[in-house]
CSV table of C-alpha atoms and ligand atoms in Angstrom, one decimal:
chain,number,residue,atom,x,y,z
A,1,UNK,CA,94.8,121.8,102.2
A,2,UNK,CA,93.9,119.1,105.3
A,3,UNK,CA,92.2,116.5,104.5
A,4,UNK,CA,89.1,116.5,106.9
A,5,UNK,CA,88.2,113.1,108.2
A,6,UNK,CA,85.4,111.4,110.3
A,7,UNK,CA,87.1,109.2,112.6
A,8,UNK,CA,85.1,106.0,113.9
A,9,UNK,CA,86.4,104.4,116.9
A,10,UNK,CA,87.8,107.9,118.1
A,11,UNK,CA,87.8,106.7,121.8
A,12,UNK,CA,89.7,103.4,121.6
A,13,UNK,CA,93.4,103.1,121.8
A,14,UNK,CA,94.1,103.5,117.9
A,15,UNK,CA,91.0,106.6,117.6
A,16,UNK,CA,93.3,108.1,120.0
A,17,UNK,CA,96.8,107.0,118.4
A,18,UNK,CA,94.9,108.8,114.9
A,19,UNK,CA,94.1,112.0,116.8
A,20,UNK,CA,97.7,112.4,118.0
A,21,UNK,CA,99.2,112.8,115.1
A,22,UNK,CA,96.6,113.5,112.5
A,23,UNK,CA,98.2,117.0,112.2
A,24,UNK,CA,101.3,116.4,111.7
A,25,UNK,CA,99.6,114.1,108.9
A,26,UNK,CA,98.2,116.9,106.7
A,27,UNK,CA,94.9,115.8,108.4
A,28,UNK,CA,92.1,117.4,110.5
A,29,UNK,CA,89.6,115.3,112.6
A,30,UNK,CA,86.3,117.0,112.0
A,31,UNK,CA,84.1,114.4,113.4
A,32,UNK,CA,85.1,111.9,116.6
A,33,UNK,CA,82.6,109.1,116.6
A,34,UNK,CA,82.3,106.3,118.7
A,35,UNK,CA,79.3,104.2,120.6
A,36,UNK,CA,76.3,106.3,120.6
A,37,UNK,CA,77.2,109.0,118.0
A,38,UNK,CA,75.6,109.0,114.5
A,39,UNK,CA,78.4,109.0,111.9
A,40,UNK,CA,75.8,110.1,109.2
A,41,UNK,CA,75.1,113.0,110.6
A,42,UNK,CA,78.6,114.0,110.2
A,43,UNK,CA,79.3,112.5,107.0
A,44,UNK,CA,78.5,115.6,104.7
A,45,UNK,CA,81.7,117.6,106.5
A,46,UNK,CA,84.1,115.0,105.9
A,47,UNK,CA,86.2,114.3,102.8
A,48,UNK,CA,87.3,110.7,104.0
A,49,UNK,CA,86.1,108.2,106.7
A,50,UNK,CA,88.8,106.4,108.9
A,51,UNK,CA,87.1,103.3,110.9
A,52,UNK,CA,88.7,102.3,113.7
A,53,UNK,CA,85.9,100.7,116.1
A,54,UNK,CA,84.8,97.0,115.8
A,55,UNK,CA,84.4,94.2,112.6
A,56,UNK,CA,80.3,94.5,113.3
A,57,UNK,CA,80.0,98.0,112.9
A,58,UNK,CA,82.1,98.8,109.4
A,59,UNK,CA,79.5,97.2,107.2
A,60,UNK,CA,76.8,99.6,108.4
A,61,UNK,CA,79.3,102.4,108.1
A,62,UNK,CA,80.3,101.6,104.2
A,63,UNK,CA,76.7,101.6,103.3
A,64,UNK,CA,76.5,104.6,104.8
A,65,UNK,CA,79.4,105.8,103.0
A,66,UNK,CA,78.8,104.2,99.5
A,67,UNK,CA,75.1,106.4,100.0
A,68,UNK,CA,76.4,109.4,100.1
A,69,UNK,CA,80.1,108.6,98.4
A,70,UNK,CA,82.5,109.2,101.0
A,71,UNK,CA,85.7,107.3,100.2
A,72,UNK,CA,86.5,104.5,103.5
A,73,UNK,CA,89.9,103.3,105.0
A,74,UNK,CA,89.3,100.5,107.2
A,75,UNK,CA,91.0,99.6,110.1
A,76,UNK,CA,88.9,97.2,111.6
A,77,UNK,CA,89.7,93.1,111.3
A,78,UNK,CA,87.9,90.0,112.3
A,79,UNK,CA,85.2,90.3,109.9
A,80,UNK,CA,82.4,87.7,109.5
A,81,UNK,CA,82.2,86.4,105.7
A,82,UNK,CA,78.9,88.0,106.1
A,83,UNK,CA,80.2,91.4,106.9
A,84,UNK,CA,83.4,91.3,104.5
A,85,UNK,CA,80.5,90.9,101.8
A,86,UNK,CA,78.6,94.0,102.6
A,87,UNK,CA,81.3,95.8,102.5
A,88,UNK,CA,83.2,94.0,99.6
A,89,UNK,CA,79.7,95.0,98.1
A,90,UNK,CA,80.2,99.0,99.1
A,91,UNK,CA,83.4,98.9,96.6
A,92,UNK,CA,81.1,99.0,93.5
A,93,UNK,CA,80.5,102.1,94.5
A,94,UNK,CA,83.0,104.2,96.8
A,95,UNK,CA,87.0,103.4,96.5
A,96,UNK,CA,88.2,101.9,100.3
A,97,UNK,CA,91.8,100.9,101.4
A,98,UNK,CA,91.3,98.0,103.4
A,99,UNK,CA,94.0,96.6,105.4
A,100,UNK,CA,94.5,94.9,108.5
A,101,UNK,CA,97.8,96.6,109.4
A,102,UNK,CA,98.8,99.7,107.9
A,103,UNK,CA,102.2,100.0,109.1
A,104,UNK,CA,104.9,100.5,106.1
A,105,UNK,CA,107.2,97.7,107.6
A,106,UNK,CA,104.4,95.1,107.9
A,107,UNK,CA,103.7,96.4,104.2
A,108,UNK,CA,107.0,95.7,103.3
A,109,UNK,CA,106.9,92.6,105.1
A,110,UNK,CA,103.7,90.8,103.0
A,111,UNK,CA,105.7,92.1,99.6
A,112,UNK,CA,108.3,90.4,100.6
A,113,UNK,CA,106.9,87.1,101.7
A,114,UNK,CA,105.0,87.3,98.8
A,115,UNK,CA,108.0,87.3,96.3
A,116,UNK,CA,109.9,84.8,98.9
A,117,UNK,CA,106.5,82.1,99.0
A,118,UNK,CA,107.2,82.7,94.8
A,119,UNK,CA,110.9,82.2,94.6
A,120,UNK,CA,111.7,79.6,97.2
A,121,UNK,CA,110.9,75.4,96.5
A,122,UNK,CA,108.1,73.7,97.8
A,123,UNK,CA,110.4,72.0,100.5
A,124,UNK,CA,111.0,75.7,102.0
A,125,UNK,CA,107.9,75.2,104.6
A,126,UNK,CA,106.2,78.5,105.5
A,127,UNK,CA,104.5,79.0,109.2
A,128,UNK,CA,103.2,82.3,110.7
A,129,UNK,CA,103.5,83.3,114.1
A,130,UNK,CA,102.6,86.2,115.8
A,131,UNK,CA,101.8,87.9,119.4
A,132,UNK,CA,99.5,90.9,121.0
A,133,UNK,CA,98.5,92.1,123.6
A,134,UNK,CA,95.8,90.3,125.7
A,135,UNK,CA,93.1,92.1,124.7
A,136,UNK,CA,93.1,91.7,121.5
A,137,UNK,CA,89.7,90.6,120.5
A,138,UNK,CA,90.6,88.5,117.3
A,139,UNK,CA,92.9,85.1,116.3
A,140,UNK,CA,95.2,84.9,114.5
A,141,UNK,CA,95.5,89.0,113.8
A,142,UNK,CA,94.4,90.3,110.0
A,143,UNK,CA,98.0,90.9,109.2
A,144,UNK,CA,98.8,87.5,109.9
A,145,UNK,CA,95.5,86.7,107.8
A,146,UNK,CA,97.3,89.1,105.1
A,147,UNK,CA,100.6,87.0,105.0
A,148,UNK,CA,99.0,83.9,104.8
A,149,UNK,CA,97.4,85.7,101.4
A,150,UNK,CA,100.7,86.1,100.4
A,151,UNK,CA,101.9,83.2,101.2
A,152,UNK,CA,98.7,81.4,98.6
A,153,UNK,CA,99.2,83.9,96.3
A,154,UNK,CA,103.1,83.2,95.7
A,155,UNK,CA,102.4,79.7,96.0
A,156,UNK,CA,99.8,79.5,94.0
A,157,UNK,CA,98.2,77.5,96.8
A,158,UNK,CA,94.0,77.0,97.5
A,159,UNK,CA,92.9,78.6,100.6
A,160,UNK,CA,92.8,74.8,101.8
A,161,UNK,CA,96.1,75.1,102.1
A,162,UNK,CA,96.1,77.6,105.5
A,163,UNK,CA,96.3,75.7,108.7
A,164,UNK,CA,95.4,77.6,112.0
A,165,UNK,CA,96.3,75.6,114.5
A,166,UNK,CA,98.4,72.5,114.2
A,167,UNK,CA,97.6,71.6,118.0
A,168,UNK,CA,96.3,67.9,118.2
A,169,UNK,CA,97.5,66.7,114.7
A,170,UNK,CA,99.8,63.8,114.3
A,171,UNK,CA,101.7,63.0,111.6
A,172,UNK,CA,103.9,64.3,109.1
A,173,UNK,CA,103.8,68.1,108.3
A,174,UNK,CA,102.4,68.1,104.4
A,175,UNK,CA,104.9,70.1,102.1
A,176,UNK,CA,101.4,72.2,100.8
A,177,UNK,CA,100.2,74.1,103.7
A,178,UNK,CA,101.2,76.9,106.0
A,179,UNK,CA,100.5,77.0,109.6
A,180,UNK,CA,99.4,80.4,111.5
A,181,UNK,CA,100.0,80.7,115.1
A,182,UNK,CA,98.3,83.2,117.6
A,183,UNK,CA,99.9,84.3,121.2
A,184,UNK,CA,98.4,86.4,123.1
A,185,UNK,CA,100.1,88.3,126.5
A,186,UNK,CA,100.8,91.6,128.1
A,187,UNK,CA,101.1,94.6,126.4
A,188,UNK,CA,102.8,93.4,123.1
A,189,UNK,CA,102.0,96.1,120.0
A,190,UNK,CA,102.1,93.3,117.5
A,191,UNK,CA,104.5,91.5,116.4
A,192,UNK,CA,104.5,89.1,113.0
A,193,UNK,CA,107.4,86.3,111.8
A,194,UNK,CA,107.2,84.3,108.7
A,195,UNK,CA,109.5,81.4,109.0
A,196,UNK,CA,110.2,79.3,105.6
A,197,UNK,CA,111.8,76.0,107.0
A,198,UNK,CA,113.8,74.2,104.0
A,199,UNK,CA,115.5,71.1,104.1
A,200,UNK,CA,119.1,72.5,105.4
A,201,UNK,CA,118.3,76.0,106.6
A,202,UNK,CA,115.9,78.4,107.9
A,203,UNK,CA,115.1,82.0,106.6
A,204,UNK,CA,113.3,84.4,109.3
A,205,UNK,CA,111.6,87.2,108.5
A,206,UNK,CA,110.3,89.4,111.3
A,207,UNK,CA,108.3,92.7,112.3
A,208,UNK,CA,107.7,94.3,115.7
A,209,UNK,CA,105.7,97.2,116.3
A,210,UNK,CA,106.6,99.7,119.0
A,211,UNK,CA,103.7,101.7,119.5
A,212,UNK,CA,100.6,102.5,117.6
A,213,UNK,CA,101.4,105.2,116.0
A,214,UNK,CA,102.7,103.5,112.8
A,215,UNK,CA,99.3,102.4,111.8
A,216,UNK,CA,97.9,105.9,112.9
A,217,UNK,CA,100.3,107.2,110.3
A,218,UNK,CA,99.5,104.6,107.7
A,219,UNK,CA,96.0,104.9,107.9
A,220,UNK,CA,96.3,108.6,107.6
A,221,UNK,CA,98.5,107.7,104.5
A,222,UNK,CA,95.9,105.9,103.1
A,223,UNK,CA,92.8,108.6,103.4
A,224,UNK,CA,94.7,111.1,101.6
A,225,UNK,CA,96.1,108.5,98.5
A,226,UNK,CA,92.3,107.5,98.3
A,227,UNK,CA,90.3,110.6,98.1
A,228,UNK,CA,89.5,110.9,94.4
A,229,UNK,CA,90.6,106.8,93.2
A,230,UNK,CA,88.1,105.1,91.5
A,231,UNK,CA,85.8,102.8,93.2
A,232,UNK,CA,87.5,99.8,94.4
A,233,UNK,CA,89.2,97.8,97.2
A,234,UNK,CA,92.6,99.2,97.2
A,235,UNK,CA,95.4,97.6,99.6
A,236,UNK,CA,97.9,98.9,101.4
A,237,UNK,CA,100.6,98.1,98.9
A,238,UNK,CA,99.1,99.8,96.4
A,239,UNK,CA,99.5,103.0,98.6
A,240,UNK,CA,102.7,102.5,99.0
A,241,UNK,CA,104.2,101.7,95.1
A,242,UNK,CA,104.7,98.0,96.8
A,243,UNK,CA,103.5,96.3,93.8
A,244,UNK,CA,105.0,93.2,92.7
B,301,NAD,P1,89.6,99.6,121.1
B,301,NAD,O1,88.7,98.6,121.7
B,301,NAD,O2,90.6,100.3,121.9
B,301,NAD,O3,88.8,100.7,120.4
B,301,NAD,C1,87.6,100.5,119.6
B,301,NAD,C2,86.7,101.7,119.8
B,301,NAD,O4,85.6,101.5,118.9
B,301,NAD,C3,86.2,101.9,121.2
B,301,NAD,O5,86.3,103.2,121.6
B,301,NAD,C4,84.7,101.5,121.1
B,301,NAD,O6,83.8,102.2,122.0
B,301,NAD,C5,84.4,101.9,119.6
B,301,NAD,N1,83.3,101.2,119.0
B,301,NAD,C6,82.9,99.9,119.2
B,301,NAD,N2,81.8,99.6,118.5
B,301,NAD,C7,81.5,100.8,117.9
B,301,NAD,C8,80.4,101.2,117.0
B,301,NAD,N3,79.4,100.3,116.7
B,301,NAD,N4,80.4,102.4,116.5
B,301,NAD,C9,81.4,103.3,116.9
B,301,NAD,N5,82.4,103.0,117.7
B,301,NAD,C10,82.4,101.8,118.2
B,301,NAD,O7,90.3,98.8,119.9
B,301,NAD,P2,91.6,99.3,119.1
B,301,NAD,O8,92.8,98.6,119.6
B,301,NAD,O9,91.6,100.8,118.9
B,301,NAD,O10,91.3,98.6,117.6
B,301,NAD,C11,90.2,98.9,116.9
B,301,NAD,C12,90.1,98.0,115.6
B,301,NAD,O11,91.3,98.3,114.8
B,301,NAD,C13,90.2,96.5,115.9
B,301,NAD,O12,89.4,95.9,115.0
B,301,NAD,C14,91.7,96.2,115.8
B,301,NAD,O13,91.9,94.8,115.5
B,301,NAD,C15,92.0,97.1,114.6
B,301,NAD,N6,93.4,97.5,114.4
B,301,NAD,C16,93.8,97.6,113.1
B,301,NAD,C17,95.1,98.0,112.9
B,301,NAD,C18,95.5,98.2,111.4
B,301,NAD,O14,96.6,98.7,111.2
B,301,NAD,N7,94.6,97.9,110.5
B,301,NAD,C19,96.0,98.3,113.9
B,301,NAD,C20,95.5,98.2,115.2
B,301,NAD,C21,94.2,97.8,115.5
């Protein structure tokens, strides 16, 4: 059996990365939606919707789906705190995967900054840094937004703790925070390191994406796991068995 899918966001470059290889996936596309179609017309045919567009228009499109209980992967990132509500909202009813990369090596790569934020001393300094492509709308990217999650969690740090930009501070770097660090040029996929400075060495660890298909792939991962969960906000890990 495919799994029959509404894709939103069809024509941009990751609607089009979905298409390619939602075959292959066990999945069918049996609505392509982007500016100026109605997704809830189409909603009825599809077992699972896959969002791919823009931050604004995903809360709209999880009301829509907690109406009519269609389960949601979402793709988008740069949410408002507004719009992460309305859709953290959606949840009580519908189950979503929500990730802002859903490549299994980035996945593997927030586990394991998770565990290393856990294990390693307070002295081990954590900083994120990460490049895309220039047209990337938002900074820094939600995986690096996800690392810097796991870097709290294992820490056990406040979100006070995150700095975004160390650029005009003076003074010493505070043991208790982690810096995140957006470049943005050419045609770079994505690409994420977590660097834990300690007092006498350095430990690197590093992602780069080569082409868009990996989150295609992922994402495609995710509708099937999720058709038939409980509702909830389910992440990427959890799709995986990445669970600490
Ligand atoms: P893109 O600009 O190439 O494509 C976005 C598409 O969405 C366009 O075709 C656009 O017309 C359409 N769109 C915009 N507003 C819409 C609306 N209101 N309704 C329906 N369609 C609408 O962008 P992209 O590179 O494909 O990325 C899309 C989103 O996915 C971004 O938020 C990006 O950050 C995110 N992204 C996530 C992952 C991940 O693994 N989670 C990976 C890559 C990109």
């Amino acid at each position: 059996m495919t799994m029959p899918i509404l894709l939103n966001g069809a024509r941009g470059r990751m609607g089009q990365a979905i298409a390619a290889v939602a075959e292959e996936e066990g999945c069918r596309i049996v609505a392509e939606c982007d500016i100026g179609s109605n997704p809830v017309e189409h909603l009825p045919n599809c077992g699972v919707v896959v969002d791919f567009s823009s931050h604004e228009s995903t809360p709209d499109l999880a009301e829509e789906c907690a109406a009519q209980g269609k389960p949601l992967v979402i793709g988008t990132t740069g949410h408002t705190p507004e719009e992460t509500e309305r859709i953290k909202a959606c949840a009580e009813k519908i189950p979503m995967v929500w990730a802002g990369n859903y490549s299994i090596g980035v996945n593997l790569l927030i586990h394991l900054t998770r565990q290393a934020a856990k294990l390693l001393p307070e002295s081990y300094h954590p900083e994120i840094v990460e490049m895309h492509h220039r047209h990337k709308k938002d900074a820094p990217s939600g995986t690096a937004e996800n690392l810097l999650e796991a870097v709290l969690e294992g820490r056990q740090w406040e979100p006070e703790a995150a700095l975004r930009s160390r650029s005009g501070l003076t003074g010493e770097r505070p043991d208790q925070e982690v810096g995140v660090h957006a470049l943005r040029g050419g045609s770079v996929v994505g690409e994420h390191t977590v660097v834990f400075a300690g007092p006498s060495e350095r430990i690197e660890f590093s992602h780069s994406a080569g082409d868009r298909s990996i989150f295609a792939r992922g994402a495609l991962t995710a509708a099937k796991w999720v058709a038939g969960k409980k509702p909830g906000i389910y992440r990427m890990g959890e799709v995986l068995g990445l669970t600490d």
